[in-house]
Coordinates of C-alpha atoms (C1' of nucleotides) in Angstrom, one line a residue:
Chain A
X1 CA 4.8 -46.2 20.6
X2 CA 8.3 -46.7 22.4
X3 CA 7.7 -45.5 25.9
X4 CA 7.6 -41.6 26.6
X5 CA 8.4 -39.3 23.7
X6 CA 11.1 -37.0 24.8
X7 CA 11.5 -32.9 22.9
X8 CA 14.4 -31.6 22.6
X9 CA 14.4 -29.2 25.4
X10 CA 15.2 -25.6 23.7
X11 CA 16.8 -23.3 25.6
X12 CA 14.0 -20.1 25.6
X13 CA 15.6 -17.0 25.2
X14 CA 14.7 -14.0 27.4
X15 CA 14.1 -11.9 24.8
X16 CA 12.0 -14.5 23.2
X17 CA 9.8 -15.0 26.2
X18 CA 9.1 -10.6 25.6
X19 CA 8.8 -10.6 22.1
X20 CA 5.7 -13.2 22.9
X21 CA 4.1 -11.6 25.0
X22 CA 4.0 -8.2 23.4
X23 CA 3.3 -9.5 20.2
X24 CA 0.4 -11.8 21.8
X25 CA -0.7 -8.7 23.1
X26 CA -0.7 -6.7 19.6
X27 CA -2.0 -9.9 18.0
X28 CA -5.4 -10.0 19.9
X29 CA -5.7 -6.4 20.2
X30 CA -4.9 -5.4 23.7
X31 CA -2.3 -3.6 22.0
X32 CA -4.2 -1.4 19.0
X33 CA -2.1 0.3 16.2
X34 CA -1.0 4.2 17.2
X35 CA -0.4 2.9 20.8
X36 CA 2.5 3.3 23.0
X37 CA 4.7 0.7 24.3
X38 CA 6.1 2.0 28.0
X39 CA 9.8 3.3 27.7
X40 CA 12.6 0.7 27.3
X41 CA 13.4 1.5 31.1
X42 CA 10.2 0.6 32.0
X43 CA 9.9 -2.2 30.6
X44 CA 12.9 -3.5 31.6
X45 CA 11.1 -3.1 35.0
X46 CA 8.1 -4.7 34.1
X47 CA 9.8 -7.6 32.7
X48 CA 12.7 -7.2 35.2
X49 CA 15.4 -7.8 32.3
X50 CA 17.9 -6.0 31.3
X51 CA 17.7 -3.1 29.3
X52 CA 19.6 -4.9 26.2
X53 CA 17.3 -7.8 26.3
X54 CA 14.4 -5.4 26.2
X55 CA 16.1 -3.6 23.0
X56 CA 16.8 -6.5 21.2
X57 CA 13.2 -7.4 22.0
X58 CA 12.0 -4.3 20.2
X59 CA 14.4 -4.7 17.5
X60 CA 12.8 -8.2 16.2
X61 CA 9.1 -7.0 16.6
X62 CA 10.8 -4.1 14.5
X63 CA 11.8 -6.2 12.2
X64 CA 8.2 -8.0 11.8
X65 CA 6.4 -4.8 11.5
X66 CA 5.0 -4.7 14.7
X67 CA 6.1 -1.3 16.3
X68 CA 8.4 1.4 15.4
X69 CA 11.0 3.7 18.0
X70 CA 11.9 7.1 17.3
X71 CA 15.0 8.0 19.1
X72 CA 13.8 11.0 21.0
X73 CA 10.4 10.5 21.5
X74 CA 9.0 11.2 25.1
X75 CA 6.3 8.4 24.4
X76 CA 7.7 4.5 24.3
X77 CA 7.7 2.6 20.9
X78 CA 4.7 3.0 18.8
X79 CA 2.3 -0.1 17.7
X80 CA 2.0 0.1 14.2
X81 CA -1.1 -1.3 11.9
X82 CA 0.0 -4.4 9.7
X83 CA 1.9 -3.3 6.7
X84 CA 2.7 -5.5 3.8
X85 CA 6.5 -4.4 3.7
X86 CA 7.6 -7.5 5.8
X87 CA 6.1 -9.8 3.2
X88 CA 7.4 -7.9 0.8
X89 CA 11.0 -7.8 2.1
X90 CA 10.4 -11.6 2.5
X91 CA 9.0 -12.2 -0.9
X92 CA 12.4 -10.2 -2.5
X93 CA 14.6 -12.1 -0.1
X94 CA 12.8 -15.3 -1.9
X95 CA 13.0 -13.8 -5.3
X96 CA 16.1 -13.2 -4.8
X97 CA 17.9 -16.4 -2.5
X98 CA 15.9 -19.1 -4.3
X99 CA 16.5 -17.6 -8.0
X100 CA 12.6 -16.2 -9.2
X101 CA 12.6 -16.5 -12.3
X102 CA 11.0 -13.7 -14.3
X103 CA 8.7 -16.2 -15.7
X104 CA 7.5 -17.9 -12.3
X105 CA 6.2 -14.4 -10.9
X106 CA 4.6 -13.4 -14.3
X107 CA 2.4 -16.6 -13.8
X108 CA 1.9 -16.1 -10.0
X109 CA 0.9 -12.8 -11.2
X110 CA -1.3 -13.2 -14.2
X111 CA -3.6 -16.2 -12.0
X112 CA -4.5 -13.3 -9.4
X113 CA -4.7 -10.3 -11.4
X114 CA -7.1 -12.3 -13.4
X115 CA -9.0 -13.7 -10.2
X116 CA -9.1 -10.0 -8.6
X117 CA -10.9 -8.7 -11.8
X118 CA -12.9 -11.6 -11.8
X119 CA -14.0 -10.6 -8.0
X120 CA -14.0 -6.9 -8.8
X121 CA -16.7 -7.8 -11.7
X122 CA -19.3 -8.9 -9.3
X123 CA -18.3 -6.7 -6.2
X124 CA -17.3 -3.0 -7.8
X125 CA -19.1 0.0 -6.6
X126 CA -19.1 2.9 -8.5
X127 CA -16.2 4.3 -6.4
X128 CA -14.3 1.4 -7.3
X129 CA -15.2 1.8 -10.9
X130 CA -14.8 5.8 -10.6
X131 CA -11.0 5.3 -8.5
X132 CA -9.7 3.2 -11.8
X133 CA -11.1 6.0 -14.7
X134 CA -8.9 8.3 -12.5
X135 CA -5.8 6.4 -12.5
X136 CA -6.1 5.7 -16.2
X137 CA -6.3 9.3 -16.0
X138 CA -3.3 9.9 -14.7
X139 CA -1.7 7.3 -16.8
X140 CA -2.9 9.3 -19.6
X141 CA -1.6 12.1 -18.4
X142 CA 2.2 10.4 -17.5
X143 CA 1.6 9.7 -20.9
X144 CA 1.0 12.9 -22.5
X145 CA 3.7 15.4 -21.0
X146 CA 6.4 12.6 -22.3
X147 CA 8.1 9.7 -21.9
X148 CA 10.9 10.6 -20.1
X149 CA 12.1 8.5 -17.0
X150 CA 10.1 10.5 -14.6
X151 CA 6.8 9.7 -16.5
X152 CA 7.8 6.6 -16.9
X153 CA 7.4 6.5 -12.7
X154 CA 4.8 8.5 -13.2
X155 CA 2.9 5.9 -15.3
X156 CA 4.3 2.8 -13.1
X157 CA 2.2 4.5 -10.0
X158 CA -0.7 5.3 -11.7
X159 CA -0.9 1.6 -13.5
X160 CA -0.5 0.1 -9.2
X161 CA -3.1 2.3 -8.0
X162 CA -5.2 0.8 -10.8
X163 CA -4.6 -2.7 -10.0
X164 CA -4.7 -1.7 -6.6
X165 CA -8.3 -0.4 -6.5
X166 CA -9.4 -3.4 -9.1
X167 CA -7.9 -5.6 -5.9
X168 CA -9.8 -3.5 -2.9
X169 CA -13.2 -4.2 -5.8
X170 CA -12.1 -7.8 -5.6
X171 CA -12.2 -8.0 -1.8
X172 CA -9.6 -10.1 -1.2
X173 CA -6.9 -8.9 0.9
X174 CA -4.3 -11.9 0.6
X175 CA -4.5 -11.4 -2.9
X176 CA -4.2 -7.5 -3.2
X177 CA -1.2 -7.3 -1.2
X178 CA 0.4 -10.3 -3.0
X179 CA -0.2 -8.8 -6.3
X180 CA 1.3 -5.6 -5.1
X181 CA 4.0 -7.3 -3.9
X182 CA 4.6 -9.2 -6.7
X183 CA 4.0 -6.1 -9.4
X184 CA 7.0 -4.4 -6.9
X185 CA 9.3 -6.7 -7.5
X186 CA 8.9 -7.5 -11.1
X187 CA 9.4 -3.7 -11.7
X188 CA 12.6 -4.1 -10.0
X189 CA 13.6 -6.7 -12.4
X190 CA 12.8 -4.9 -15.9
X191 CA 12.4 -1.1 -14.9
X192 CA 15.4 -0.2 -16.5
X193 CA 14.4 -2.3 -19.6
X194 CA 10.8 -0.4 -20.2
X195 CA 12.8 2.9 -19.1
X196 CA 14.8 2.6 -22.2
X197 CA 12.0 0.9 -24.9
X198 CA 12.5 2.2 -27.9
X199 CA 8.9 1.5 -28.7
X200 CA 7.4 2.9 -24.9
X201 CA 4.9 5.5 -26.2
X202 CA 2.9 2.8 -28.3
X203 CA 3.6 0.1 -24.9
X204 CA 2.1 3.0 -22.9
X205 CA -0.8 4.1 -25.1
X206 CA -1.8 -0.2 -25.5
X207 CA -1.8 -0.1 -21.7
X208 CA -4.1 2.8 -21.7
X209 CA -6.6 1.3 -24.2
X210 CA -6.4 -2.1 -22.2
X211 CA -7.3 -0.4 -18.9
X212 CA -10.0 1.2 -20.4
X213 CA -11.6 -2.3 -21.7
X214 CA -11.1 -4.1 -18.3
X215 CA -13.1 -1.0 -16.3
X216 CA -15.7 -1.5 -19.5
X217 CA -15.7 -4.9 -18.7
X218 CA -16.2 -4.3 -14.9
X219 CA -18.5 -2.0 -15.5
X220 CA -20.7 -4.7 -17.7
X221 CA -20.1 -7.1 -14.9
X222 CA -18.6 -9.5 -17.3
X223 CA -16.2 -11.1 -15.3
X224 CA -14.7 -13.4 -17.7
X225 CA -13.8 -11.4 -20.1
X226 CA -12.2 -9.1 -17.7
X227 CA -10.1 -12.0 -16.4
X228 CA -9.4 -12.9 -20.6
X229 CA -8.4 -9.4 -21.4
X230 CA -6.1 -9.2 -17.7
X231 CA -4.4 -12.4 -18.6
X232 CA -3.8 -11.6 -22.2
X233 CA -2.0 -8.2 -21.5
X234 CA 0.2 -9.9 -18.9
X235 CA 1.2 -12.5 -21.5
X236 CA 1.7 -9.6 -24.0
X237 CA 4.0 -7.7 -21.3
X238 CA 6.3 -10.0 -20.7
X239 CA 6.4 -12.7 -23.0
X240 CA 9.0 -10.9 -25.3
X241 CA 11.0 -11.0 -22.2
X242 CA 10.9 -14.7 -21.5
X243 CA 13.2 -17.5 -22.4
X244 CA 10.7 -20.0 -24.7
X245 CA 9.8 -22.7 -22.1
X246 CA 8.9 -20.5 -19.9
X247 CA 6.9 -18.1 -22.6
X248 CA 5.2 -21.8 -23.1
X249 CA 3.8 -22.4 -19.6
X250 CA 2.9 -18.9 -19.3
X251 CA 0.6 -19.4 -22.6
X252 CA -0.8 -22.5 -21.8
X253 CA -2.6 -20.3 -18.3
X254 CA -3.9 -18.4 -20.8
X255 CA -6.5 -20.8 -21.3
Chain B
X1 CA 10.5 21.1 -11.1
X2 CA 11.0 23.3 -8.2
X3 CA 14.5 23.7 -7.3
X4 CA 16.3 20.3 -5.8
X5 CA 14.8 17.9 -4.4
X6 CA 15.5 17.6 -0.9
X7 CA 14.6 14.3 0.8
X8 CA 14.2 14.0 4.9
X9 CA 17.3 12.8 6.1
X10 CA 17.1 9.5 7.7
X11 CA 18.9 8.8 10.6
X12 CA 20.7 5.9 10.3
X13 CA 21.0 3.3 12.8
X14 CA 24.7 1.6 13.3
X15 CA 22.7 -1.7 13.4
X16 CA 21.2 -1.0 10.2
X17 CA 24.3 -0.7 8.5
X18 CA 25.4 -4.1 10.0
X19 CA 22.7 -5.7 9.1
X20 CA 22.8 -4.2 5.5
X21 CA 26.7 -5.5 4.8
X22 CA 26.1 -9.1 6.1
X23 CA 22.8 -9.2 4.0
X24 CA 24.1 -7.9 1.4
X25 CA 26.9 -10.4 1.4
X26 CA 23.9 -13.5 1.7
X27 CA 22.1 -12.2 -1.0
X28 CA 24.7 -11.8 -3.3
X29 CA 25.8 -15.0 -2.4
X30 CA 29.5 -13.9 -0.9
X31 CA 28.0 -16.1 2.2
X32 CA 26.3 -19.4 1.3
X33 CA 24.3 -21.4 3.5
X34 CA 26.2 -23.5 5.6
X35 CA 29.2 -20.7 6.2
X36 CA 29.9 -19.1 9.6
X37 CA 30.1 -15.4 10.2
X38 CA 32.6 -14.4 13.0
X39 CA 31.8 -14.6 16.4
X40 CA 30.1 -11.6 18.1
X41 CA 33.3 -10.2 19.3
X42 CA 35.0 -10.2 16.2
X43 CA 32.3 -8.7 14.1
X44 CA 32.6 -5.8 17.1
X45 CA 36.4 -5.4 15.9
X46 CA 35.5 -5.6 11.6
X47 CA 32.5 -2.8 12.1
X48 CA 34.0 -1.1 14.9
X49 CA 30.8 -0.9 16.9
X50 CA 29.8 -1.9 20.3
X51 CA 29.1 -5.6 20.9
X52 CA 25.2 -4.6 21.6
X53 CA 25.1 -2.8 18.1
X54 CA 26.0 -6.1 16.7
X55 CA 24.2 -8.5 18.7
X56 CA 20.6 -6.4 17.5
X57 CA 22.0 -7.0 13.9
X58 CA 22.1 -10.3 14.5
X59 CA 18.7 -10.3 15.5
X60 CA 17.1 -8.4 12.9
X61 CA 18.9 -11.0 10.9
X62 CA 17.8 -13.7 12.6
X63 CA 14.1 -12.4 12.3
X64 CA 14.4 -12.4 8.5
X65 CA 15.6 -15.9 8.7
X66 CA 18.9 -15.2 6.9
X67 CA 21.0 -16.6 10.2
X68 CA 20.6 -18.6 13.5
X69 CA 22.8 -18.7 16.1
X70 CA 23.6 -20.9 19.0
X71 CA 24.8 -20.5 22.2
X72 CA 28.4 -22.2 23.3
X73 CA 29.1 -22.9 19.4
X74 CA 32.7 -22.1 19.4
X75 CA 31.9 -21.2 15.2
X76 CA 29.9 -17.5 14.8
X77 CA 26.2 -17.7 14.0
X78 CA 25.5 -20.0 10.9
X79 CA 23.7 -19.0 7.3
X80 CA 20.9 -19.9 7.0
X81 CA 19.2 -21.5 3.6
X82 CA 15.9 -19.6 2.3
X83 CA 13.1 -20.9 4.1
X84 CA 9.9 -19.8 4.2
X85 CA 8.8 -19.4 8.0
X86 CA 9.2 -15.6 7.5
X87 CA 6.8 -15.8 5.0
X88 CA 4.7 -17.8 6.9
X89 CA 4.9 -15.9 9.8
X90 CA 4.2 -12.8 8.1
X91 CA 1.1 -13.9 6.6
X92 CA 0.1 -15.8 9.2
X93 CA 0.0 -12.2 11.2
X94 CA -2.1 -10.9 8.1
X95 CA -4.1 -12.9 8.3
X96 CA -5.0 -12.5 12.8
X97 CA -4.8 -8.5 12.2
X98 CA -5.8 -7.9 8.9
X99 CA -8.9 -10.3 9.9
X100 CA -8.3 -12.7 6.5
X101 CA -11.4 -14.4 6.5
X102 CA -11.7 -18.7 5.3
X103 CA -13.2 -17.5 2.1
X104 CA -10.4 -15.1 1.2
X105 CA -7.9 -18.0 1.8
X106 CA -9.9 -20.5 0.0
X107 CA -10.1 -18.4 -3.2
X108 CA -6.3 -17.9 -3.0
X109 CA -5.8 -21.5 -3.3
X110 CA -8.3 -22.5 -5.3
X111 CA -6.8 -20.5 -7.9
X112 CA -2.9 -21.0 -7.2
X113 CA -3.6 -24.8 -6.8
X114 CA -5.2 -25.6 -9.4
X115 CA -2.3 -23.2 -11.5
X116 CA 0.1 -25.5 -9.9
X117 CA -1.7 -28.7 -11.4
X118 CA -2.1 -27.3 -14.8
X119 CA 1.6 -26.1 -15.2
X120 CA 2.1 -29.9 -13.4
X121 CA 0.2 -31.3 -16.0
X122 CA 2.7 -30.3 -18.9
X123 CA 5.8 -30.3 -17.3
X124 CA 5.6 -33.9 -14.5
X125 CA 7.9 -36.8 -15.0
X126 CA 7.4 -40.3 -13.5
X127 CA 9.6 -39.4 -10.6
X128 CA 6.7 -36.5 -9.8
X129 CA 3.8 -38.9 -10.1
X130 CA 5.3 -41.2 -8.0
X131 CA 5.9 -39.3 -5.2
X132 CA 1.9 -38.3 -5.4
X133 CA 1.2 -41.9 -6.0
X134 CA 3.1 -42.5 -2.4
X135 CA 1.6 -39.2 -0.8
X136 CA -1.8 -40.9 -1.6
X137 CA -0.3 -44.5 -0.3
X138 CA 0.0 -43.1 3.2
X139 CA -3.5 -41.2 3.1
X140 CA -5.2 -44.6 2.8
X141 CA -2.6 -46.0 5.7
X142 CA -3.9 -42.8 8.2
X143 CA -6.9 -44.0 7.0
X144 CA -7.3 -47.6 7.2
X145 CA -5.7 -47.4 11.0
X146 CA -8.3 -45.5 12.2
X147 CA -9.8 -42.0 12.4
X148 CA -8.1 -40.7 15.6
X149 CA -6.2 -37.4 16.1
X150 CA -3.4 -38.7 15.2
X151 CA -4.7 -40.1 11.7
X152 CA -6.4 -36.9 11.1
X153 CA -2.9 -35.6 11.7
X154 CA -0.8 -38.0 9.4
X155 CA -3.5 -37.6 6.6
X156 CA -2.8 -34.2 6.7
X157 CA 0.6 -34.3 6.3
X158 CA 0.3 -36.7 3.6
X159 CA -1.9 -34.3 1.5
X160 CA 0.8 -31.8 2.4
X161 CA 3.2 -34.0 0.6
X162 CA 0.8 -34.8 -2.3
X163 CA 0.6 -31.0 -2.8
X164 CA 4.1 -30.3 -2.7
X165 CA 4.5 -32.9 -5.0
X166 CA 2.6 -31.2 -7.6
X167 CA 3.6 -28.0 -6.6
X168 CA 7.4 -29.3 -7.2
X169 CA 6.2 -31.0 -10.8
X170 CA 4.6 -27.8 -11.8
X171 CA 8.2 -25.7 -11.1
X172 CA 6.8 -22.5 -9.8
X173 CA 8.6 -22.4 -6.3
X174 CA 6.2 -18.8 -5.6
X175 CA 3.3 -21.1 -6.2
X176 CA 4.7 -23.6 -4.4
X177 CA 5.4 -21.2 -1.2
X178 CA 2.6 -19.9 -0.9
X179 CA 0.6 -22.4 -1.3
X180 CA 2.0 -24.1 1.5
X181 CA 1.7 -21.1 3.7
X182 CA -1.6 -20.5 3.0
X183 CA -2.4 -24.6 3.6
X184 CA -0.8 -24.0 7.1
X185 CA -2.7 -21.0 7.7
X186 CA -6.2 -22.7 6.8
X187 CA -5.2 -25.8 8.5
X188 CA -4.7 -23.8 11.9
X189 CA -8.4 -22.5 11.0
X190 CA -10.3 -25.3 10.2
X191 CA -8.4 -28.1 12.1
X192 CA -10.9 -29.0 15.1
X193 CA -13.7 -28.6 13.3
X194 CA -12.1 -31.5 10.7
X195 CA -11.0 -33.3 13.1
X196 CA -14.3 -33.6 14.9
X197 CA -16.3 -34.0 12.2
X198 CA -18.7 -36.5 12.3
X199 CA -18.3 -37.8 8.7
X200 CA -14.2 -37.2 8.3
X201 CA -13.9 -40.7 7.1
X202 CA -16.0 -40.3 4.1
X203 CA -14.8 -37.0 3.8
X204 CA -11.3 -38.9 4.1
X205 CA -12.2 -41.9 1.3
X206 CA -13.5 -38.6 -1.3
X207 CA -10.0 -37.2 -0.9
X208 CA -8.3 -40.3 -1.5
X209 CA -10.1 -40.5 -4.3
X210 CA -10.2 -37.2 -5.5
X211 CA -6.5 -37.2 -5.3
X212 CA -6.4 -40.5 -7.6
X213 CA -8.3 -38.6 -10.0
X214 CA -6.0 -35.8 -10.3
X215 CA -3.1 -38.0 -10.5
X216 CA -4.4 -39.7 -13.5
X217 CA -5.0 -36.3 -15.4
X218 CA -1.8 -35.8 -14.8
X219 CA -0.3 -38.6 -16.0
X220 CA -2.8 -38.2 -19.1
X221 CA -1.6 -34.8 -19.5
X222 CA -5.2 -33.4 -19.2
X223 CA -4.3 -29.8 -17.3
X224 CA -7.3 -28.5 -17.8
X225 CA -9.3 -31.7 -16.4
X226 CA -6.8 -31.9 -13.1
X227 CA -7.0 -27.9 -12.8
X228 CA -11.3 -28.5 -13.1
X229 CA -11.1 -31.4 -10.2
X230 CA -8.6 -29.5 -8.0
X231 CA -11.2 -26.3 -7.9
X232 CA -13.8 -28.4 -7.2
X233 CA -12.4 -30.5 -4.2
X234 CA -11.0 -26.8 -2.8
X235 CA -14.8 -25.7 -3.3
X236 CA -16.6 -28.9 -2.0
X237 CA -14.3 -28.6 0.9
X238 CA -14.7 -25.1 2.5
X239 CA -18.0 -23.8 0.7
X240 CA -19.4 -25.9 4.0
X241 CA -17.7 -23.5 6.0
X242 CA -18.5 -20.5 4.4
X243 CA -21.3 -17.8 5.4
X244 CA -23.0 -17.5 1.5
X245 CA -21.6 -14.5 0.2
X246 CA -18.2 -16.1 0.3
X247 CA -19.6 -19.1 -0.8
X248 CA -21.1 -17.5 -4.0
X249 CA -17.9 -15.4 -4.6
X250 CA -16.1 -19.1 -4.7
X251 CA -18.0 -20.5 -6.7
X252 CA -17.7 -18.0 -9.2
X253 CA -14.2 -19.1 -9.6
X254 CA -15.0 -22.2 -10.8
X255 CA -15.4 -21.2 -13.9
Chain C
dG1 C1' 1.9 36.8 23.0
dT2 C1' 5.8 34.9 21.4
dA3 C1' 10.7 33.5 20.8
dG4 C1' 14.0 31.3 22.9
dC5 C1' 16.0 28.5 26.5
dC6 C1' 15.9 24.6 30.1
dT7 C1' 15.1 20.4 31.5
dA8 C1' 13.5 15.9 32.0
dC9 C1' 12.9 12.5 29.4
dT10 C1' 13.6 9.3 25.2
dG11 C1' 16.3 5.8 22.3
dG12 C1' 21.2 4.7 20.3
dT13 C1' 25.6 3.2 21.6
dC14 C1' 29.4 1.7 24.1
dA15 C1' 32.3 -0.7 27.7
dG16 C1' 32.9 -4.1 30.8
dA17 C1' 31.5 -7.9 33.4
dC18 C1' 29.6 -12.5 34.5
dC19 C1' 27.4 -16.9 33.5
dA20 C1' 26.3 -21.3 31.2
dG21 C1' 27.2 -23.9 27.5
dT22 C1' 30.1 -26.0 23.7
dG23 C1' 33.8 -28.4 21.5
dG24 C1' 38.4 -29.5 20.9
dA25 C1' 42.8 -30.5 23.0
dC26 C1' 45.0 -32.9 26.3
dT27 C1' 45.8 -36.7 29.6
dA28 C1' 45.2 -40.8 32.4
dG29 C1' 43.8 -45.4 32.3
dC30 C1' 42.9 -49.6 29.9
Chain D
dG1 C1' 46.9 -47.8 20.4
dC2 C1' 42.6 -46.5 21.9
dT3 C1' 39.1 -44.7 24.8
dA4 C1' 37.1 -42.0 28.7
dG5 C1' 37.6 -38.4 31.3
dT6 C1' 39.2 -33.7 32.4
dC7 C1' 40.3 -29.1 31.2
dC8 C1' 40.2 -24.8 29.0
dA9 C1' 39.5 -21.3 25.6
dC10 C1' 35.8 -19.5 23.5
dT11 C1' 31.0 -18.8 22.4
dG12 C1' 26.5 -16.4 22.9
dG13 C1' 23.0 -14.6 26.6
dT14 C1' 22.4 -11.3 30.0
dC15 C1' 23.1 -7.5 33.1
dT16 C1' 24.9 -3.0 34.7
dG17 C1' 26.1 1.5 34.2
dA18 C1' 27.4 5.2 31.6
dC19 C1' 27.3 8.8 27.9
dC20 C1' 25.4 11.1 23.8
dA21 C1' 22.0 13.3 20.7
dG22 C1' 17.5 14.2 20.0
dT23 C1' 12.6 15.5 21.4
dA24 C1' 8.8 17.9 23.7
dG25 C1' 6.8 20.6 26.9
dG26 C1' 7.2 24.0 30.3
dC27 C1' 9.4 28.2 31.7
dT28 C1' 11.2 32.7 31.2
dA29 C1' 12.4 37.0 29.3
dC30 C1' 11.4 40.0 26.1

DNA sequence: GTAGCCTACTGGTCAGACCAGTGGACTAGC
DNA sequence: GCTAGTCCACTGGTCTGACCAGTAGGCTAC
């Protein structure tokens, strides 16, 4: 302990010193989602800034998700509820900066799709159970008119609102939007790959079947072998599209 | 198929289209970290937009994390490496709207820990176990000193380090991310009541321990063993916390 | 009663100005 | 020759004032 320790003293930004207090005040709810913000003009007022500090303000808590401003709109910004495409724009930006590798997201994935099911198998009320049969419906039906790139889409949304109701089952928040996430970005990475498999009808019709066993499973309550069956079609997805060490460390979370 | 498609057009900020370009240019890597972008002025002159179209760019930029700048620096505003703060910040803000409860978080890193210690297990070199073994050094030194704030406070970061450590060793930089966010996040949670806890220097000798014990199934190779401990020290250390529905949906995932 | 216009707002953008801070060049002193 | 100090060109941060296009609600004329 060398006499008084001395911070750096940052220079706050006026903006900054706005962009707290608003969020603070969206952050503990004083601020709910589907308020207005006053005008820019008054709050420049209120805050007795300029208007440009006030806009570039509004432009970061834009940029976290916080509000949204409609040029025209009689009413000030709007407060908007929390929405996972600021983690998922972060999450790319990592993918994409720091070099994901195909491999490291099919393990981040497999682990929680596997822990969601294992949730979903002890919390999953029949609407859960009833939401899934209808997406594998509508995978079936993706399925059935063709295979062209449309159903392809078609298919790819019915499989996420799947794995997103087996999340909501789950009840775990963190991990249903960082599956989603995750299951967004991977279908950036090989879209165009599955799009154009020769072999897609029979990789469609598997994924069908295997749906079906996982809501039979959730449906038993056995969790486990949910969790088995959701880690095995992972490792069957995208093993053939791994180099071999990482096709290895994805097979040894198999278990 | 009815007729063409028409989609809403969008109106499309000036600002947005800065900020597109110059991330487009980051992400591709055209700007590495390190570089300068012009100053303010000439970045007015390139896009041929007002200076306060380009100074909200910068800040939407600045809110992803992608550049910082500096007033005075006679260089333009500097790129920025990936970090993960963004992340961070955006789940820390999940996790105060979206109400995240302890449980939620402690299943989340139950199972992405003890994934990071199983793909550690197989894939660790000396250099990896060393760095644990010297994580778990200064543990004992916060702890032998005394059991003040402060201690609490260097213990924690030392378990930080351990678990970047293995986080490093098992090569899943996702895992490794988010794990550390979600550490962060719990720590902010659960902080005073560690630090106040009557029995935080046993609590402190287990974890010393405990994290011997993993270390040595590391160095044995025994994934499954150090995966087995890890979800049992995350479950011994928050099921006290936990209201016993969360508790029982935790311990499910021990397996 | 309704279609259309009018108007008072909104946010988006620009231009120009000033300030405080930075860092490099330049200069005076050793 | 080298250092300490000054100076200056330039930076980002902020404010002011202005204009435009778009929106919504009230008003008017049919």
């Amino acid at each position: 302990m060398g006499g008084p320790r001395f911070e750096p003293v940052r220079a706050v930004r006026a903006y900054e010193r706005v962009v707290e207090q608003i969020e603070e005040a969206v952050e503990s709810g004083a601020l709910t989602p589907g308020e207005r913000l006053p005008s820019e003009r008054e709050l420049m007022v209120q805050f007795s800034v300029g208007r440009s500090t006030v806009r570039e303000a509004l432009r970061v808590l834009q940029a976290r998700g916080l509000v949204r401003s409609r040029p025209g709109d009689p009413n000030g910004a709007e407060v908007l509820p929390f929405s996972p495409v600021v983690l998922k724009k972060s999450m790319t930006t990592l993918a994409r900066v720091s070099e994901l590798s195909l491999g490291e997201l099919a393990q981040f994935r497999m682990v929680l799709d596997a822990t969601a099911v294992l949730l979903a198998a002890r919390l999953r009320t029949e609407e859960h159970l009833a939401e899934m049969a209808a997406a594998v419906e509508d995978m079936k039906a993706a399925g059935a008119t063709g295979f062209g790139a449309a159903d392809v889409a078609g298919f790819g949304a019915a499989d996420t609102a799947f794995h997103d109701a087996v999340a909501r089952a789950g009840g775990n928040k963190l991990i249903q939007v960082c599956t989603d996430v995750v299951r967004a970005v991977m279908a950036g990475l090989v879209e165009d790959r599955l799009a154009r498999a020769p072999d897609r009808e029979a990789l469609m019709r598997r994924g069908v079947a295997h749906h079906e066993d996982v809501i039979a499973a959730l449906r038993a309550g056995d969790g486990p072998l949910a969790a088995r069956l959701t880690r095995q079609w992972t490792y069957d997805s995208y093993a053939g599209h791994l180099p071999a060490d990482e096709r290895a460390a994805l097979r040894a979370l198999l278990e």
